[in-house]
PDB file of C-alpha atoms in Angstrom:
ATOM      1  CA  UNK A   1       0.000   0.000   0.000  1.00  0.00           C
ATOM      2  CA  UNK A   2       1.452   3.318  -1.155  1.00  0.00           C
ATOM      3  CA  UNK A   3      -0.163   6.734  -0.973  1.00  0.00           C
ATOM      4  CA  UNK A   4       1.152   9.574  -3.123  1.00  0.00           C
ATOM      5  CA  UNK A   5       0.462  13.273  -2.716  1.00  0.00           C
ATOM      6  CA  UNK A   6       1.534  15.960  -5.179  1.00  0.00           C
ATOM      7  CA  UNK A   7       2.118  19.608  -4.369  1.00  0.00           C
ATOM      8  CA  UNK A   8       3.743  22.677  -5.882  1.00  0.00           C
ATOM      9  CA  UNK A   9       1.426  23.417  -8.774  1.00  0.00           C
ATOM     10  CA  UNK A  10       0.203  26.884  -9.567  1.00  0.00           C
ATOM     11  CA  UNK A  11      -0.148  29.580 -12.201  1.00  0.00           C
ATOM     12  CA  UNK A  12       2.867  31.152 -13.874  1.00  0.00           C
ATOM     13  CA  UNK A  13       3.647  33.177 -16.976  1.00  0.00           C
ATOM     14  CA  UNK A  14       5.529  31.720 -19.911  1.00  0.00           C
ATOM     15  CA  UNK A  15       9.214  31.382 -19.132  1.00  0.00           C
ATOM     16  CA  UNK A  16       8.623  30.842 -15.443  1.00  0.00           C
ATOM     17  CA  UNK A  17       9.554  27.925 -13.216  1.00  0.00           C
ATOM     18  CA  UNK A  18       7.870  25.592 -10.767  1.00  0.00           C
ATOM     19  CA  UNK A  19       9.029  22.658  -8.693  1.00  0.00           C
ATOM     20  CA  UNK A  20       6.545  19.890  -8.082  1.00  0.00           C
ATOM     21  CA  UNK A  21       6.870  17.484  -5.173  1.00  0.00           C
ATOM     22  CA  UNK A  22       5.361  14.066  -4.610  1.00  0.00           C
ATOM     23  CA  UNK A  23       5.436  12.627  -1.107  1.00  0.00           C
ATOM     24  CA  UNK A  24       5.078   8.868  -0.699  1.00  0.00           C
ATOM     25  CA  UNK A  25       3.756   7.146   2.408  1.00  0.00           C
ATOM     26  CA  UNK A  26       6.529   4.568   2.326  1.00  0.00           C
ATOM     27  CA  UNK A  27       9.600   3.492   0.375  1.00  0.00           C
ATOM     28  CA  UNK A  28       8.911   3.406  -3.358  1.00  0.00           C
ATOM     29  CA  UNK A  29      12.408   3.514  -4.833  1.00  0.00           C
ATOM     30  CA  UNK A  30      13.515  -0.093  -4.339  1.00  0.00           C
ATOM     31  CA  UNK A  31      13.137  -2.192  -7.485  1.00  0.00           C
ATOM     32  CA  UNK A  32      10.731   0.333  -8.929  1.00  0.00           C
ATOM     33  CA  UNK A  33       9.978   3.071 -11.382  1.00  0.00           C
ATOM     34  CA  UNK A  34       8.512   6.417 -10.399  1.00  0.00           C
ATOM     35  CA  UNK A  35       7.269   8.975 -12.844  1.00  0.00           C
ATOM     36  CA  UNK A  36       5.463  12.182 -13.614  1.00  0.00           C
ATOM     37  CA  UNK A  37       2.559  12.175 -16.028  1.00  0.00           C
ATOM     38  CA  UNK A  38       0.355  15.036 -17.149  1.00  0.00           C
ATOM     39  CA  UNK A  39      -3.055  15.499 -18.697  1.00  0.00           C
ATOM     40  CA  UNK A  40      -3.730  18.722 -20.621  1.00  0.00           C
ATOM     41  CA  UNK A  41      -7.335  19.932 -20.851  1.00  0.00           C
ATOM     42  CA  UNK A  42      -9.288  17.772 -23.276  1.00  0.00           C
ATOM     43  CA  UNK A  43      -6.337  15.484 -24.010  1.00  0.00           C
ATOM     44  CA  UNK A  44      -5.083  12.085 -22.916  1.00  0.00           C
ATOM     45  CA  UNK A  45      -2.622  11.606 -20.094  1.00  0.00           C
ATOM     46  CA  UNK A  46       0.986  11.455 -21.255  1.00  0.00           C
ATOM     47  CA  UNK A  47       4.360  10.644 -19.759  1.00  0.00           C
ATOM     48  CA  UNK A  48       6.629  13.504 -18.749  1.00  0.00           C
ATOM     49  CA  UNK A  49       9.626  12.021 -16.952  1.00  0.00           C
ATOM     50  CA  UNK A  50      10.550   8.826 -15.157  1.00  0.00           C
ATOM     51  CA  UNK A  51      13.358   7.507 -12.971  1.00  0.00           C
ATOM     52  CA  UNK A  52      14.000   3.968 -11.780  1.00  0.00           C
ATOM     53  CA  UNK A  53      15.876   2.315  -8.928  1.00  0.00           C
ATOM     54  CA  UNK A  54      19.164   2.237 -10.852  1.00  0.00           C
ATOM     55  CA  UNK A  55      18.842   5.970 -11.549  1.00  0.00           C
ATOM     56  CA  UNK A  56      18.040   5.731 -15.240  1.00  0.00           C
ATOM     57  CA  UNK A  57      16.000   8.735 -16.321  1.00  0.00           C
ATOM     58  CA  UNK A  58      13.783   9.283 -19.328  1.00  0.00           C
ATOM     59  CA  UNK A  59      12.088  12.424 -20.590  1.00  0.00           C
ATOM     60  CA  UNK A  60       9.444  13.190 -23.125  1.00  0.00           C
ATOM     61  CA  UNK A  61      10.902  15.015 -26.109  1.00  0.00           C
ATOM     62  CA  UNK A  62       8.648  17.968 -25.396  1.00  0.00           C
ATOM     63  CA  UNK A  63      10.245  18.630 -21.997  1.00  0.00           C
ATOM     64  CA  UNK A  64      13.819  17.452 -22.517  1.00  0.00           C
ATOM     65  CA  UNK A  65      16.275  20.133 -21.495  1.00  0.00           C
ATOM     66  CA  UNK A  66      13.650  22.045 -19.529  1.00  0.00           C
ATOM     67  CA  UNK A  67      12.434  19.583 -16.877  1.00  0.00           C
ATOM     68  CA  UNK A  68      14.479  17.574 -14.393  1.00  0.00           C
ATOM     69  CA  UNK A  69      13.257  14.606 -12.374  1.00  0.00           C
ATOM     70  CA  UNK A  70      14.955  13.751  -9.089  1.00  0.00           C
ATOM     71  CA  UNK A  71      14.243  12.077  -5.782  1.00  0.00           C
ATOM     72  CA  UNK A  72      15.126  12.171  -2.114  1.00  0.00           C
ATOM     73  CA  UNK A  73      15.030   8.473  -1.362  1.00  0.00           C
ATOM     74  CA  UNK A  74      15.509   8.882   2.384  1.00  0.00           C
ATOM     75  CA  UNK A  75      12.423  11.097   2.568  1.00  0.00           C
ATOM     76  CA  UNK A  76      10.427   9.237  -0.095  1.00  0.00           C
ATOM     77  CA  UNK A  77       9.911  12.397  -2.118  1.00  0.00           C
ATOM     78  CA  UNK A  78       9.915  12.711  -5.885  1.00  0.00           C
ATOM     79  CA  UNK A  79      10.537  16.077  -7.553  1.00  0.00           C
ATOM     80  CA  UNK A  80       9.984  17.627 -10.932  1.00  0.00           C
ATOM     81  CA  UNK A  81      11.839  20.869 -11.580  1.00  0.00           C
ATOM     82  CA  UNK A  82      10.197  22.695 -14.470  1.00  0.00           C
ATOM     83  CA  UNK A  83      12.000  25.592 -16.115  1.00  0.00           C
ATOM     84  CA  UNK A  84      11.140  27.580 -19.196  1.00  0.00           C
ATOM     85  CA  UNK A  85       7.461  26.740 -18.861  1.00  0.00           C
ATOM     86  CA  UNK A  86       5.291  27.226 -21.927  1.00  0.00           C
ATOM     87  CA  UNK A  87       1.503  27.411 -22.353  1.00  0.00           C
ATOM     88  CA  UNK A  88       1.492  23.896 -23.800  1.00  0.00           C
ATOM     89  CA  UNK A  89       2.769  22.649 -20.435  1.00  0.00           C
ATOM     90  CA  UNK A  90      -0.580  23.534 -18.887  1.00  0.00           C
ATOM     91  CA  UNK A  91      -1.988  20.313 -17.443  1.00  0.00           C
ATOM     92  CA  UNK A  92      -2.864  18.349 -14.369  1.00  0.00           C
ATOM     93  CA  UNK A  93       0.359  16.706 -13.229  1.00  0.00           C
ATOM     94  CA  UNK A  94       0.377  13.314 -11.539  1.00  0.00           C
ATOM     95  CA  UNK A  95       3.075  11.296  -9.860  1.00  0.00           C
ATOM     96  CA  UNK A  96       3.003   7.521 -10.029  1.00  0.00           C
ATOM     97  CA  UNK A  97       4.931   4.527  -8.743  1.00  0.00           C
ATOM     98  CA  UNK A  98       5.178   1.069 -10.240  1.00  0.00           C
ATOM     99  CA  UNK A  99       7.337  -1.876 -11.110  1.00  0.00           C
ATOM    100  CA  UNK A 100      10.893  -1.663 -12.285  1.00  0.00           C
ATOM    101  CA  UNK A 101      10.976  -1.244 -16.039  1.00  0.00           C
ATOM    102  CA  UNK A 102       7.573   0.432 -16.284  1.00  0.00           C
ATOM    103  CA  UNK A 103       9.037   3.519 -18.004  1.00  0.00           C
ATOM    104  CA  UNK A 104       6.140   4.946 -20.067  1.00  0.00           C
ATOM    105  CA  UNK A 105       3.729   2.036 -19.678  1.00  0.00           C
ATOM    106  CA  UNK A 106       0.910   3.380 -17.558  1.00  0.00           C
ATOM    107  CA  UNK A 107      -0.646  -0.035 -16.711  1.00  0.00           C
ATOM    108  CA  UNK A 108       2.570  -0.907 -14.850  1.00  0.00           C
ATOM    109  CA  UNK A 109       2.161   2.026 -12.491  1.00  0.00           C
ATOM    110  CA  UNK A 110       0.093   0.772  -9.574  1.00  0.00           C
ATOM    111  CA  UNK A 111      -0.055   3.863  -7.388  1.00  0.00           C
ATOM    112  CA  UNK A 112      -1.181   7.333  -8.428  1.00  0.00           C
ATOM    113  CA  UNK A 113      -1.551  10.667  -6.718  1.00  0.00           C
ATOM    114  CA  UNK A 114      -4.539  12.972  -7.023  1.00  0.00           C
ATOM    115  CA  UNK A 115      -2.708  15.485  -9.196  1.00  0.00           C
ATOM    116  CA  UNK A 116      -1.649  19.110  -8.988  1.00  0.00           C
ATOM    117  CA  UNK A 117      -2.646  21.751 -11.524  1.00  0.00           C
ATOM    118  CA  UNK A 118      -0.058  23.697 -13.515  1.00  0.00           C
ATOM    119  CA  UNK A 119      -1.285  26.625 -15.585  1.00  0.00           C
ATOM    120  CA  UNK A 120       1.037  28.623 -17.836  1.00  0.00           C
ATOM    121  CA  UNK A 121      -0.194  31.825 -19.434  1.00  0.00           C
ATOM    122  CA  UNK A 122       1.166  33.633 -22.479  1.00  0.00           C
TER     123      UNK A 122
END
């Protein structure tokens, strides 16, 4: 049983930055993948960034070079640093935890947070 809770969303102008946090109720970084997904208004949920227990990271092409995923394993907290935000980044952002090797495969993520809203204006 794992509970995830996102925070750090908000409204910013284009070019701004936000750091999202995801707090887990217990250890999620052993033999696992953790990730950030997002769902823009009227669109399907998509992968943003993921990191696994051997510290391999993957980023969607749309955010590569602008977003950074990291974790504090001792505190069971996952982060997403978002720089150079653009209006197309507007979405509900979710953190998720699942099995090792899940990468972008949403069915392999068993635990999901409730989401935090990010809104970027022009």
